[in-house]
mmCIF file of C-alpha atoms in Angstrom:
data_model
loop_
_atom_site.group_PDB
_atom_site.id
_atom_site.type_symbol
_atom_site.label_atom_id
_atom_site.label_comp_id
_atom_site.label_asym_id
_atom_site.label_seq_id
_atom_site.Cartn_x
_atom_site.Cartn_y
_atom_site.Cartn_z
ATOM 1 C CA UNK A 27 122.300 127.859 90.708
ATOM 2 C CA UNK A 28 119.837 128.477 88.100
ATOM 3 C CA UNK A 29 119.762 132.855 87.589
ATOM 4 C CA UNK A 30 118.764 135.587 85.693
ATOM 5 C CA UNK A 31 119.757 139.189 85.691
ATOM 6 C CA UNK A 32 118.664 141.934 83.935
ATOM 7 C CA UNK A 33 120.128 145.246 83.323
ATOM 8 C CA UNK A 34 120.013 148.422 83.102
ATOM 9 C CA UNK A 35 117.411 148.167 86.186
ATOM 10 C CA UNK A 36 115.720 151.595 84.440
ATOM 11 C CA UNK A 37 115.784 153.139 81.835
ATOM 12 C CA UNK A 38 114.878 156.521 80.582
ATOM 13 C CA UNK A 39 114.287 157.432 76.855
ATOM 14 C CA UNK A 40 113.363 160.269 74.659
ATOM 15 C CA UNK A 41 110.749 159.291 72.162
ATOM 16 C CA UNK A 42 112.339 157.935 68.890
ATOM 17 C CA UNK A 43 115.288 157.014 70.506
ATOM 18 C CA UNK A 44 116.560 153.271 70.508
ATOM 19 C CA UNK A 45 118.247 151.198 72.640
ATOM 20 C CA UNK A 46 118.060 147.485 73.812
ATOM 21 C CA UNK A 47 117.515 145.593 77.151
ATOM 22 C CA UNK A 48 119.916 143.120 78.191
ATOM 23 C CA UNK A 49 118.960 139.490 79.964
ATOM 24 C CA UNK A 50 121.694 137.491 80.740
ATOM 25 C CA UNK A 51 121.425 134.046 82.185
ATOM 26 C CA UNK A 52 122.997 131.298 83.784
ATOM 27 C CA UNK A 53 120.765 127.676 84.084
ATOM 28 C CA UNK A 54 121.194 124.558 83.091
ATOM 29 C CA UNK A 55 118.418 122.964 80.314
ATOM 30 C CA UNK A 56 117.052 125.685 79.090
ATOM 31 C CA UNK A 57 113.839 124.818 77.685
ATOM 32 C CA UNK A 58 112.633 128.501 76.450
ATOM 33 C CA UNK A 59 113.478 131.976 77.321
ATOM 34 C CA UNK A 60 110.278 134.374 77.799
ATOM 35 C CA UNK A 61 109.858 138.368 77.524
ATOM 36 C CA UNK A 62 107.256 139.482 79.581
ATOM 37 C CA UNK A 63 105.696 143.582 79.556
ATOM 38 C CA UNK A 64 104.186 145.018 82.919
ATOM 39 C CA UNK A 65 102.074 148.158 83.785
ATOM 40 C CA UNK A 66 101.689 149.633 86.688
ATOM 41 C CA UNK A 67 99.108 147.844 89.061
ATOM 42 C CA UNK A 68 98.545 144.701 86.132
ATOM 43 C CA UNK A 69 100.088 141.309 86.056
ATOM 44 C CA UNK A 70 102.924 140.680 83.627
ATOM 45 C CA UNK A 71 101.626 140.183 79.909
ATOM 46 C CA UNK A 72 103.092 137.502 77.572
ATOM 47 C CA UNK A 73 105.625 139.127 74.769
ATOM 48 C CA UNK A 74 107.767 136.498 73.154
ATOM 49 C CA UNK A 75 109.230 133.404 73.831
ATOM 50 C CA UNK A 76 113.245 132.278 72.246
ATOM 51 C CA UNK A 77 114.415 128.823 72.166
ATOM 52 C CA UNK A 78 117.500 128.605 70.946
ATOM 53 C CA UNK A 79 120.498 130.486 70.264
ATOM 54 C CA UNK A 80 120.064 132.991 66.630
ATOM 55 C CA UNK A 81 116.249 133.179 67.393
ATOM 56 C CA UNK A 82 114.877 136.475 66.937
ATOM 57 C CA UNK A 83 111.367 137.397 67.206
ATOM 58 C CA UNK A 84 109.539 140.581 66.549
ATOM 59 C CA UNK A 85 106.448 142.678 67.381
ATOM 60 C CA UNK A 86 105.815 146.673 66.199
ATOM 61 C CA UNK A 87 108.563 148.288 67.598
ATOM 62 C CA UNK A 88 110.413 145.231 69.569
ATOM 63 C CA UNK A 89 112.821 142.283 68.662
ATOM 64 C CA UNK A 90 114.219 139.737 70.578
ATOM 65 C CA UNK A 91 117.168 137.678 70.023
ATOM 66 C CA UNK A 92 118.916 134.835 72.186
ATOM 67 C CA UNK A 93 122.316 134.320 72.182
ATOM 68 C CA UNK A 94 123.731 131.022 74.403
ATOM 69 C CA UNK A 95 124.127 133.361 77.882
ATOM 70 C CA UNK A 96 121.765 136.593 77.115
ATOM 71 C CA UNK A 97 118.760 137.890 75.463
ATOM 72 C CA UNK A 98 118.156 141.341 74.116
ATOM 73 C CA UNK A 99 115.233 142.914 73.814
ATOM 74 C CA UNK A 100 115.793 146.106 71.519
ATOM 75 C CA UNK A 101 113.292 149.145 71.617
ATOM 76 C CA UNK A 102 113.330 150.974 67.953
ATOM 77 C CA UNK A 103 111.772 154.328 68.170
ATOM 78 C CA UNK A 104 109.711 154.174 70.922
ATOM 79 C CA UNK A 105 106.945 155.765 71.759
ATOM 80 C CA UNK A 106 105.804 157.112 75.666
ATOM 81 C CA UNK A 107 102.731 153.872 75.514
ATOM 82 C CA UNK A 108 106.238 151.693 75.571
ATOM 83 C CA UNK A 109 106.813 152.736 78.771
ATOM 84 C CA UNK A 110 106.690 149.621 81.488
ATOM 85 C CA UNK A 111 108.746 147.163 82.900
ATOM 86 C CA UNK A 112 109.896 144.268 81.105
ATOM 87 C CA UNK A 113 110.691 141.112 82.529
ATOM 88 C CA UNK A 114 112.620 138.467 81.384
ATOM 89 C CA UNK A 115 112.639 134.651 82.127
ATOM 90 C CA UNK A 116 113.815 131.361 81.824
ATOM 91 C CA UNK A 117 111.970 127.840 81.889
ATOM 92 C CA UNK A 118 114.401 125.563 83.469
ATOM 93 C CA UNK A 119 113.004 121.782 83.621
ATOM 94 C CA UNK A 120 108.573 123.105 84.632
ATOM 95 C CA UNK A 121 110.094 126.110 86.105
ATOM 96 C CA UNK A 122 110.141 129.691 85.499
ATOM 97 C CA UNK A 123 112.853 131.774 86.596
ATOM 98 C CA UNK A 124 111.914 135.904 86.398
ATOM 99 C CA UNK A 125 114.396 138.018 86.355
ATOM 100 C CA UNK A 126 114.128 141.828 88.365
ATOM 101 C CA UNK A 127 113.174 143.561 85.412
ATOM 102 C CA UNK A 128 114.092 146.733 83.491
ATOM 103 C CA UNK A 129 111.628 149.735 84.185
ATOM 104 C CA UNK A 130 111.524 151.819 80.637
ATOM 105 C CA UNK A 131 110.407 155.393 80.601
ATOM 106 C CA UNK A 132 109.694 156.925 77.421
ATOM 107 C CA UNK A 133 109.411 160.876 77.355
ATOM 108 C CA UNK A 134 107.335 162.456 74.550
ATOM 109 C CA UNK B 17 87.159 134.550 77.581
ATOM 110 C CA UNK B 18 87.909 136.826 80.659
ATOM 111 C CA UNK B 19 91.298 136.059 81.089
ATOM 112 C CA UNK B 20 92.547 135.215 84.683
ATOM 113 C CA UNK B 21 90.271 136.433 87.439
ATOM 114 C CA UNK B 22 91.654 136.804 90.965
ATOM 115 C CA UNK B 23 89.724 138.096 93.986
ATOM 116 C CA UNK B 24 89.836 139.998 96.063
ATOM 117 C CA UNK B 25 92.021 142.866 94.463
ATOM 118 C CA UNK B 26 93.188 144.183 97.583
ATOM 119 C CA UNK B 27 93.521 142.756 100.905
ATOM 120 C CA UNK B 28 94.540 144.418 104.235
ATOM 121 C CA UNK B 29 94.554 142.486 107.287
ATOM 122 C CA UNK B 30 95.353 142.418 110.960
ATOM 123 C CA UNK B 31 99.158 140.220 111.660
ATOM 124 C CA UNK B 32 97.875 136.876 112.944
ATOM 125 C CA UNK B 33 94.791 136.514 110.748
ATOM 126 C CA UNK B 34 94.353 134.167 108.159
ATOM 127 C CA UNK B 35 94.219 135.621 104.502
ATOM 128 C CA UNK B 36 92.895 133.618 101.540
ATOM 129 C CA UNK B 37 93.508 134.090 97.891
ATOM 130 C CA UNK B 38 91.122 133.040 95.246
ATOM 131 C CA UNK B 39 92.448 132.424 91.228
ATOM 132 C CA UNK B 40 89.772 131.237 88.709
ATOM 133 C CA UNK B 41 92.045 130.288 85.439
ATOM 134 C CA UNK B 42 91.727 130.388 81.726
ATOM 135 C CA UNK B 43 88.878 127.392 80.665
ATOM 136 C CA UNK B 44 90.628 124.892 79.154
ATOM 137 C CA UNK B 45 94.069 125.767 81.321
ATOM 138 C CA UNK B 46 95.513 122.506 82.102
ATOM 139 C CA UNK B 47 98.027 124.300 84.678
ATOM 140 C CA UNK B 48 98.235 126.801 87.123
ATOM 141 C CA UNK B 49 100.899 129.129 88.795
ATOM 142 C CA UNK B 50 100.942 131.181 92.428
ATOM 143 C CA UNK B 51 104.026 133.906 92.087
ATOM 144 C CA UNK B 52 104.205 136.776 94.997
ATOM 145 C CA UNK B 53 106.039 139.690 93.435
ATOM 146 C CA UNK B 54 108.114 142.365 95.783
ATOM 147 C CA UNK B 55 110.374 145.292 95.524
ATOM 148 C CA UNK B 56 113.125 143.140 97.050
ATOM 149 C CA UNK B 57 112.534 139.641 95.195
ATOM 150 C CA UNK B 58 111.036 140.180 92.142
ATOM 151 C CA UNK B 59 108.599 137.778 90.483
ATOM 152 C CA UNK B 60 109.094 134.307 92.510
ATOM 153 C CA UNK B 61 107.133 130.989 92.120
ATOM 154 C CA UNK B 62 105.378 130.136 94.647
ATOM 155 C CA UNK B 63 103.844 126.623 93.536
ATOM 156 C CA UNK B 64 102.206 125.099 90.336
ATOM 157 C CA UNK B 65 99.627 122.363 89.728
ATOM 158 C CA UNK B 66 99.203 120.363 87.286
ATOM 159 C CA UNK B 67 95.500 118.585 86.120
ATOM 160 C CA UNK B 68 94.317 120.547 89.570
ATOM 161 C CA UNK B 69 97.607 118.118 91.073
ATOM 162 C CA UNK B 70 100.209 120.354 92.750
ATOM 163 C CA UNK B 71 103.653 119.585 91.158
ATOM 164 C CA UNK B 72 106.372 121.859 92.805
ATOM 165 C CA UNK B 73 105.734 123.334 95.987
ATOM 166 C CA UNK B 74 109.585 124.362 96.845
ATOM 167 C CA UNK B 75 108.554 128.159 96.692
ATOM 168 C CA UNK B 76 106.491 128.124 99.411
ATOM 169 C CA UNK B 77 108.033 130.066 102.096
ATOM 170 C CA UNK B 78 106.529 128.312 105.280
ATOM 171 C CA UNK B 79 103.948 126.040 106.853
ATOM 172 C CA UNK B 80 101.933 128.961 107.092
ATOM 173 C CA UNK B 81 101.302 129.033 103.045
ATOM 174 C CA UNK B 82 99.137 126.365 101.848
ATOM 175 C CA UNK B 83 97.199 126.181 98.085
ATOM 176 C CA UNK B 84 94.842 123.931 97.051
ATOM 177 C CA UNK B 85 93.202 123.713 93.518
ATOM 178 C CA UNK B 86 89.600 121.409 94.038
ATOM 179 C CA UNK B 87 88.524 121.494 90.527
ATOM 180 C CA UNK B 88 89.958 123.262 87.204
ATOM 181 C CA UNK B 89 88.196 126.227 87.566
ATOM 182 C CA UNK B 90 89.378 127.289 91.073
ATOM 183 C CA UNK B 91 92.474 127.402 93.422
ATOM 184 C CA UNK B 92 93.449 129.227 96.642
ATOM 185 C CA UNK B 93 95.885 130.316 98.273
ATOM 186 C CA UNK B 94 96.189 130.255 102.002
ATOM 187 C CA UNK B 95 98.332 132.583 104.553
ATOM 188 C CA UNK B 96 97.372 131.558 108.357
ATOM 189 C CA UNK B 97 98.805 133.146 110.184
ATOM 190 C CA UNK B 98 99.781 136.369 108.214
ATOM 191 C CA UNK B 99 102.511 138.523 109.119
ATOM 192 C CA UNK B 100 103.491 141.921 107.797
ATOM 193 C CA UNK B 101 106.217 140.043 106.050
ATOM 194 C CA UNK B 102 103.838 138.476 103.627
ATOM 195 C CA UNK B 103 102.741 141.974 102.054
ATOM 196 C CA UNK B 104 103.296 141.203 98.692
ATOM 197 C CA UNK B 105 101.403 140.953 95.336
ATOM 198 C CA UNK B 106 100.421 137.990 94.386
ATOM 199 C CA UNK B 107 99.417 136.837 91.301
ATOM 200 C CA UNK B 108 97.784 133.418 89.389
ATOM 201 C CA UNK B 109 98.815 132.615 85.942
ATOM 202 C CA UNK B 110 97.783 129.898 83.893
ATOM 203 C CA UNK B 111 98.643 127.977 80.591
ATOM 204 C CA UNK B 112 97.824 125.203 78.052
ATOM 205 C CA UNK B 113 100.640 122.440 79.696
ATOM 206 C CA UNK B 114 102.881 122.916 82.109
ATOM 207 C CA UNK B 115 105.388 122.514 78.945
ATOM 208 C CA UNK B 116 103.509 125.646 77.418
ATOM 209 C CA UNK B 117 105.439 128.704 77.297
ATOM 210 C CA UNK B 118 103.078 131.009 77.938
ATOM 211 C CA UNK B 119 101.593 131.738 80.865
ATOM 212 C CA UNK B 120 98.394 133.956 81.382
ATOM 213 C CA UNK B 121 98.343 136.162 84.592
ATOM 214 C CA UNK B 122 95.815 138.179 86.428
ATOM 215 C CA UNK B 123 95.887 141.187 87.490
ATOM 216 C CA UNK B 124 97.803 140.317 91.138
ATOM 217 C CA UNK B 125 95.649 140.613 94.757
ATOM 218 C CA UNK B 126 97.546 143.518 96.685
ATOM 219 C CA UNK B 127 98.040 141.978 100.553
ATOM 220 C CA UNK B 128 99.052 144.510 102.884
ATOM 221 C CA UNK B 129 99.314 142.789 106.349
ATOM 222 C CA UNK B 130 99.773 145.308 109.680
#
């Protein structure tokens, strides 16, 4: 059965200090792995998207990388506007698979 | 462009009353995603269409749920009847293909059903 988990399920910070989100990921043709941000009360909001295994993408203060069973998604000094929940998921065959999520709390 | 726009916002509603969902996607979208998000399931697909066809259905929970997409500029989604188990936030996304990897979503209709 196609699954993703994601872990820790929150996460709380002190401004500046790093740390990295895991998503690992069982599923069988994996066509793309996505990292998605969400606020409170908004829809989730397009981050990256990983295709194969050594990929590593970045934007300001996030990278991810893709491995063969996990992504991370790793947080260098953040800052409190970092704080959300970040999703994770897969695109097996047309569909998506989300994972739970990490909620991140960064304290100024 | 706007982005996604979904209507209405919020929604609370009497158990037993029907409860429709409206999604206007991204011009130019060729497909178009229904998730519900909870506390206890996460993020879960609901349906897609396809060139306003729907492709998978699988993630609809019952009879009860039904979505329809007339044109490429508009889809519903259908509860009748509701029950307080359907309380969820739903949302619409769409993208470029159904092969596109990013998806667009709005920002979720809040259904409270008592």
């Amino acid at each position: 059965e196609d699954q993703v988990t994601q872990s820790p399920e929150a996460l709380r910070l002190q401004e500046g200090e790093s740390s990295s989100l895991n998503c690992s990921y069982t599923v069988s043709g994996l066509r793309g792995l996505f990292w998605y941000r969400q606020d409170p009360g908004k829809g989730p909001e397009f981050l990256f998207t990983l295709y194969s295994a050594g990929e590593e993408k970045e934007k300001e203060r996030l990278k991810a990388t893709l491995t063969k069973k996990e992504s991370f998604l790793h947080i260098t000094a953040p800052k409190p506007e970092d704080s959300a929940t970040y999703l994770c998921a897969v695109q097996a065959g047309f569909k998506t698979i989300f994972g739970a999520g990490t909620r991140l709390f960064v304290k100024a | 462009d706007a982005g996604v726009i979904q209507s209405p916002r919020h929604e609370v509603t009497e158990m037993g009353q029907e409860v429709t969902l409206r999604c206007k996607p991204i011009s130019g979208h060729n497909s178009l995603f229904w998730y519900r998000q909870t506390m206890m399931r996460g993020l879960e697909l609901l349906i897609y269409f396809n060139n306003n066809v729907p492709i998978d259905d699988s993630g609809m929970p019952e009879d009860r749920f039904s979505a329809k997409m007339p044109n490429a500029s508009f889809s519903t989604l259908k509860i009748q009847p509701s029950e307080p188990r359907d309380s969820a936030v739903y949302f619409c996304a769409s993208s470029l293909t159904a092969a596109s990897t990013e998806a667009f979503f709005g920002q979720g209709t809040r259904l409270t059903v008592v």
